[in-house]
Short mmCIF file of C-alpha atoms (C1' of nucleotides) in Angstrom, two decimals:
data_model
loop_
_atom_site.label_atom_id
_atom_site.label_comp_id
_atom_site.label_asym_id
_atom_site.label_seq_id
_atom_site.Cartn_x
_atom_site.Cartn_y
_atom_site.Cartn_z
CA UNK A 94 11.60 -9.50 7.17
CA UNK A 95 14.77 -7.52 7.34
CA UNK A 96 15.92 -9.75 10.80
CA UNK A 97 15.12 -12.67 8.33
CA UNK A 98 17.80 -11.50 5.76
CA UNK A 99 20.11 -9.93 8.05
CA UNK A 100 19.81 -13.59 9.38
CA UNK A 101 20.58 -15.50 6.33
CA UNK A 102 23.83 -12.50 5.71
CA UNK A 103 25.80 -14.98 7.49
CA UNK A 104 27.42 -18.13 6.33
CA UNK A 105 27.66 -19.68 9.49
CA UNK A 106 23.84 -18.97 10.07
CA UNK A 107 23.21 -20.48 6.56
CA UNK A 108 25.35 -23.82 7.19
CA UNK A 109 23.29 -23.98 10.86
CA UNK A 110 19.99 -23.55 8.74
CA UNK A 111 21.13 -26.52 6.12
CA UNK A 112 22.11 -28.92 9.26
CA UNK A 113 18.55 -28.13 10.24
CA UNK A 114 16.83 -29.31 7.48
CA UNK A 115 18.48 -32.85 7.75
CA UNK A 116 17.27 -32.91 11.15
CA UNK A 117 16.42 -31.02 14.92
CA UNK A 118 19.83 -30.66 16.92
CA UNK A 119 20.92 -29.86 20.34
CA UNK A 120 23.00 -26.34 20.33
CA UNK A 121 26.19 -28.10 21.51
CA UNK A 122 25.43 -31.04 18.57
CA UNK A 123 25.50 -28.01 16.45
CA UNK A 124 28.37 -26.51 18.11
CA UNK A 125 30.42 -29.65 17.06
CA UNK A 126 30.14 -29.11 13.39
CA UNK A 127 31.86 -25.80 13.54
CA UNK A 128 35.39 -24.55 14.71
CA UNK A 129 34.04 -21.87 16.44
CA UNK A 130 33.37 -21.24 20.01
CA UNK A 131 30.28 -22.63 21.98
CA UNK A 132 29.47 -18.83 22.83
CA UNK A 133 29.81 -17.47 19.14
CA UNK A 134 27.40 -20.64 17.92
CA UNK A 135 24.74 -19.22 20.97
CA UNK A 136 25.20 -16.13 19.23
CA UNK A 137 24.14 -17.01 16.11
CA UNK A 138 21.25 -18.85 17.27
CA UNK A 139 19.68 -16.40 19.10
CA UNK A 140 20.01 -14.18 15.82
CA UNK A 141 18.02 -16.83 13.92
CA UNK A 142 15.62 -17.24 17.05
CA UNK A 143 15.29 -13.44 16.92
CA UNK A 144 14.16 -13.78 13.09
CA UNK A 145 11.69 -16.76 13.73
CA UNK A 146 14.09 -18.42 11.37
CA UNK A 147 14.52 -21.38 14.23
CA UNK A 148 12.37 -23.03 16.32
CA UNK A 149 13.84 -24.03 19.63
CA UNK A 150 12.13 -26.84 23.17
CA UNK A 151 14.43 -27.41 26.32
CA UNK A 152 14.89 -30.75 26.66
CA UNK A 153 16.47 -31.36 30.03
CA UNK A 154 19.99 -29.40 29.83
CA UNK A 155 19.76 -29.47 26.44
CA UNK A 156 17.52 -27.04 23.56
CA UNK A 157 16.92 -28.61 20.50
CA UNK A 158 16.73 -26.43 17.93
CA UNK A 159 14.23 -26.81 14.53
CA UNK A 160 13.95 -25.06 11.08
CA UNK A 161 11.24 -22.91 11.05
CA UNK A 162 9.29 -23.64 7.63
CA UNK A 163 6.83 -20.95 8.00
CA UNK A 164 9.32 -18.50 8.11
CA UNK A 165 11.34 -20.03 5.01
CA UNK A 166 8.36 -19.96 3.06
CA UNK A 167 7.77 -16.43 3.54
CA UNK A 168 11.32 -15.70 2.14
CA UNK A 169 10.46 -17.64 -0.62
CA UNK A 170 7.60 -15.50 -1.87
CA UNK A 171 9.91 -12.48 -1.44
CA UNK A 172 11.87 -13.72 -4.69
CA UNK A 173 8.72 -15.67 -6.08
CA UNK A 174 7.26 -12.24 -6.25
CA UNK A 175 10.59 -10.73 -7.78
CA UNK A 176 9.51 -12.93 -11.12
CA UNK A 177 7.65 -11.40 -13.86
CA UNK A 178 3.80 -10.64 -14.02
CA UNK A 179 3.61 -10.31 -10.02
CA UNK B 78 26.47 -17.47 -3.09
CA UNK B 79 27.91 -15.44 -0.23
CA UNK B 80 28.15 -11.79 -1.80
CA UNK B 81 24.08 -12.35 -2.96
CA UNK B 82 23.12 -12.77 0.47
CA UNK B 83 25.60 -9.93 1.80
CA UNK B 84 23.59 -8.20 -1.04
CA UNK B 85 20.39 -8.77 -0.08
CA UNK B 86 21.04 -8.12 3.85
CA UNK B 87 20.34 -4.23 3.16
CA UNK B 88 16.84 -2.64 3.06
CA UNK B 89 17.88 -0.20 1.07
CA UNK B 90 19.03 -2.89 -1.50
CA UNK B 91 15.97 -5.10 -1.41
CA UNK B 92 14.09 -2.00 -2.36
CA UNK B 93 16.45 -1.04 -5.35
CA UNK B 94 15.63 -4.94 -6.71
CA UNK B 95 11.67 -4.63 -6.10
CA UNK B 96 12.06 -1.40 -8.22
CA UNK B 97 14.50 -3.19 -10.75
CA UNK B 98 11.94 -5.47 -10.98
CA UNK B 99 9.37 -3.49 -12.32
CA UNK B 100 11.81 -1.43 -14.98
CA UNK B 101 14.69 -0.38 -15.75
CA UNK B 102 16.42 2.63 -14.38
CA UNK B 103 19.49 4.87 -14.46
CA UNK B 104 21.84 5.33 -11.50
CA UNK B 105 20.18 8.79 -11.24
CA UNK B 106 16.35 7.03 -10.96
CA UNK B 107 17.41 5.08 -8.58
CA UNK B 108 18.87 7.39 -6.15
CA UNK B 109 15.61 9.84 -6.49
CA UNK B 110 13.91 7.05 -4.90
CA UNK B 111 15.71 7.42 -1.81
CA UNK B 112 16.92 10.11 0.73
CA UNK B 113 20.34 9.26 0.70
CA UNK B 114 22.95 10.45 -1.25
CA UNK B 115 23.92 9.78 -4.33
CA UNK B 116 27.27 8.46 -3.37
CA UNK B 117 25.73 5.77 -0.88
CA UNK B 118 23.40 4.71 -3.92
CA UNK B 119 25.90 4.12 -6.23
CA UNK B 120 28.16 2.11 -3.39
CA UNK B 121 24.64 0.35 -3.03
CA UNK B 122 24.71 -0.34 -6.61
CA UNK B 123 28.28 -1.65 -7.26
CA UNK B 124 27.56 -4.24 -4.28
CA UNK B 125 24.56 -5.32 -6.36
CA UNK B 126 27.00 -5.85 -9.46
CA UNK B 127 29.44 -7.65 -7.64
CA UNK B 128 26.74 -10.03 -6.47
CA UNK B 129 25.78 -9.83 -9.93
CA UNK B 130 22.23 -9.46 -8.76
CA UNK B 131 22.23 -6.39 -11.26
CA UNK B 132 23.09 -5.99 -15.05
CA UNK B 133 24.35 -2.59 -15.77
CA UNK B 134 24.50 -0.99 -19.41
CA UNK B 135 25.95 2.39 -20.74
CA UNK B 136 24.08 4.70 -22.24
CA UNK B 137 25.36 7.87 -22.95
CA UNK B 138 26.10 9.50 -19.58
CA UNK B 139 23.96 7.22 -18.13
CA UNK B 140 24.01 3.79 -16.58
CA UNK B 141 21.07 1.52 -16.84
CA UNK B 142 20.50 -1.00 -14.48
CA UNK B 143 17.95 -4.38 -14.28
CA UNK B 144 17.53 -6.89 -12.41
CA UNK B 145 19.45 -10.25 -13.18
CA UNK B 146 16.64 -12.96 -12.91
CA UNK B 147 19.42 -15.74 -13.28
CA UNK B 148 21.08 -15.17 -9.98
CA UNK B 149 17.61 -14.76 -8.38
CA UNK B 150 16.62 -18.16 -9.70
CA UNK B 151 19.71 -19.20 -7.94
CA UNK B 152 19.12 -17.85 -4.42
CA UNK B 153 16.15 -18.96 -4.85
CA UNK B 154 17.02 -22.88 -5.55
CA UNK B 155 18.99 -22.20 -2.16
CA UNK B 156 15.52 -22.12 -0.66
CA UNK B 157 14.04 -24.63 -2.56
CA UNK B 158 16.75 -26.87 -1.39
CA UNK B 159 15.83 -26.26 2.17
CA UNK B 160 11.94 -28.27 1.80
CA UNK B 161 11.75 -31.69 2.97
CA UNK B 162 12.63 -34.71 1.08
CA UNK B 163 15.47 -32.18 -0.65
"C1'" DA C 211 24.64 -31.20 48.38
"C1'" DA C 212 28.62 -31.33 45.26
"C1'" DA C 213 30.51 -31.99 40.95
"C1'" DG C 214 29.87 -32.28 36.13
"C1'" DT C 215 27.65 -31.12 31.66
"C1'" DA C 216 25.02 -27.90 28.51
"C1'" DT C 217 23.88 -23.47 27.28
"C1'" DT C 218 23.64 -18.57 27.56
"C1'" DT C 219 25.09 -13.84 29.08
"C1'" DA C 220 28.58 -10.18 29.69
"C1'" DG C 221 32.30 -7.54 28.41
"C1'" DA C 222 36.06 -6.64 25.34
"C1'" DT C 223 38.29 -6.36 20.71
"C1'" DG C 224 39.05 -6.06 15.82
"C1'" DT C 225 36.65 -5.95 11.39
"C1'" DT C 226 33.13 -4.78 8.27
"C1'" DT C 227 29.69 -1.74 6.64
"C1'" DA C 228 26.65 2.38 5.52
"C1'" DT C 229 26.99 6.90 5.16
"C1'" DT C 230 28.80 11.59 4.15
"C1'" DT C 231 31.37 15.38 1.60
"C1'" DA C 232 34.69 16.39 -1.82
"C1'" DA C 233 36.96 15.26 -5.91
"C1'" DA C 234 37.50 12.71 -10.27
"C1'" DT C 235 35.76 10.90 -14.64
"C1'" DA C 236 32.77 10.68 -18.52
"C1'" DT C 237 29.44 12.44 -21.62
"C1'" DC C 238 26.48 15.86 -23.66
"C1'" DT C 239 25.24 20.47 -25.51
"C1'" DA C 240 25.65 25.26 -26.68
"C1'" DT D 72 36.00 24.13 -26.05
"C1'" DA D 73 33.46 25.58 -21.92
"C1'" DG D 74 29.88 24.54 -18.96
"C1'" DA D 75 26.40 21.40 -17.37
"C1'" DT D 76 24.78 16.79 -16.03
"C1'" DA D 77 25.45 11.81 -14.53
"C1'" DT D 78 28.02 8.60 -12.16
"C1'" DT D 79 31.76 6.77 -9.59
"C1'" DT D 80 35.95 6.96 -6.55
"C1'" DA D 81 38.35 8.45 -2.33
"C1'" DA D 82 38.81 9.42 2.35
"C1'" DA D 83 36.77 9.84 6.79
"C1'" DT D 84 33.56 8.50 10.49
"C1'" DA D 85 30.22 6.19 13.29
"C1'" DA D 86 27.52 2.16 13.97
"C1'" DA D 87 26.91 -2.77 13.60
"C1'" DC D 88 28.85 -7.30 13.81
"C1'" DA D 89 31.54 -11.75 14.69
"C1'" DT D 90 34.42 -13.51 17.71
"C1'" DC D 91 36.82 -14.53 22.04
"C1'" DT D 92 37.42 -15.56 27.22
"C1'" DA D 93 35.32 -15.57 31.60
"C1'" DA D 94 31.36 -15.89 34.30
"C1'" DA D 95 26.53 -17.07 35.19
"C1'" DT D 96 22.54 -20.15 34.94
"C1'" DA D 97 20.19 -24.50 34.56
"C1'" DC D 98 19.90 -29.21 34.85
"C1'" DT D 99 21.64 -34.04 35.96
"C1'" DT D 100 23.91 -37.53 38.46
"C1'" DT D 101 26.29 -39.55 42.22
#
DNA sequence: AAAGTATTTAGATGTTTATTTAAATATCTA
DNA sequence: TAGATATTTAAATAAACATCTAAATACTTT
């Protein structure tokens, strides 16, 4: 759980995770959206890879990368638990 | 939105908030909970009010803290936002 | 097989961050 | 007012982190 918020520390990360949700993108298509090296976008994937935060399939030269629900779900009971009564 | 999730990215943090969440406590309570100094805690602590995940209050030489459900509420629309059809 | 495209790995650099000890500030009590 | 307690601020240090360029790997196409 702490890779999962070390994860989400990052606003880059964060804007990567919101592209996600709209829909599954190749790392350079990601890339594109940023003004930020190819390298330093790898980066940060692997860092959400490494928290399960990202799901990721070779396609050919390209990876497509996925949002992870599971894992997003999991955060979410971290704060649903935070409320009172729990 | 930034500084909450810098916030959250620390263990010892998190833990400060799942204690906030059960009472109150002074600076002082807080810190006994941990094996760091006191010093760290409080640095800890000020990161939390800048995030304004905490609400502090003085009292006497004390300072009580709890935990600001409002700005959990709003990290955790972040996540909300993140489901399908969103 | 050679050249081109997509992605990751390696190595280097500057910044941020968590922690410590020591000192400062604020409040309480005898 | 002097001494004790609670908390924060300051200064220093070591570790972690984001970023870059250059190089390596993997796949595709001609």
């Amino acid at each position: 759980m702490n890779k999962v918020f070390k994860a989400l520390s990052d606003p880059t990360r964060r804007k990567i995770i919101e592209y996600l949700k709209e829909r599954d993108m190749t790392a350079g298509e990601i890339a594109n959206y940023f003004d930020i090296s190819k390298p330093s976008i790898s980066h940060h994937l692997s860092i959400l890879k490494n928290a399960e935060l990202v799901l990721w399939e070779k396609d050919g030269q390209n990876v497509i990368y996925s949002l992870n629900t599971t894992v997003v779900q999991e955060v979410m009971k971290w704060f649903f638990d935070l409320r009172e009564g729990n």
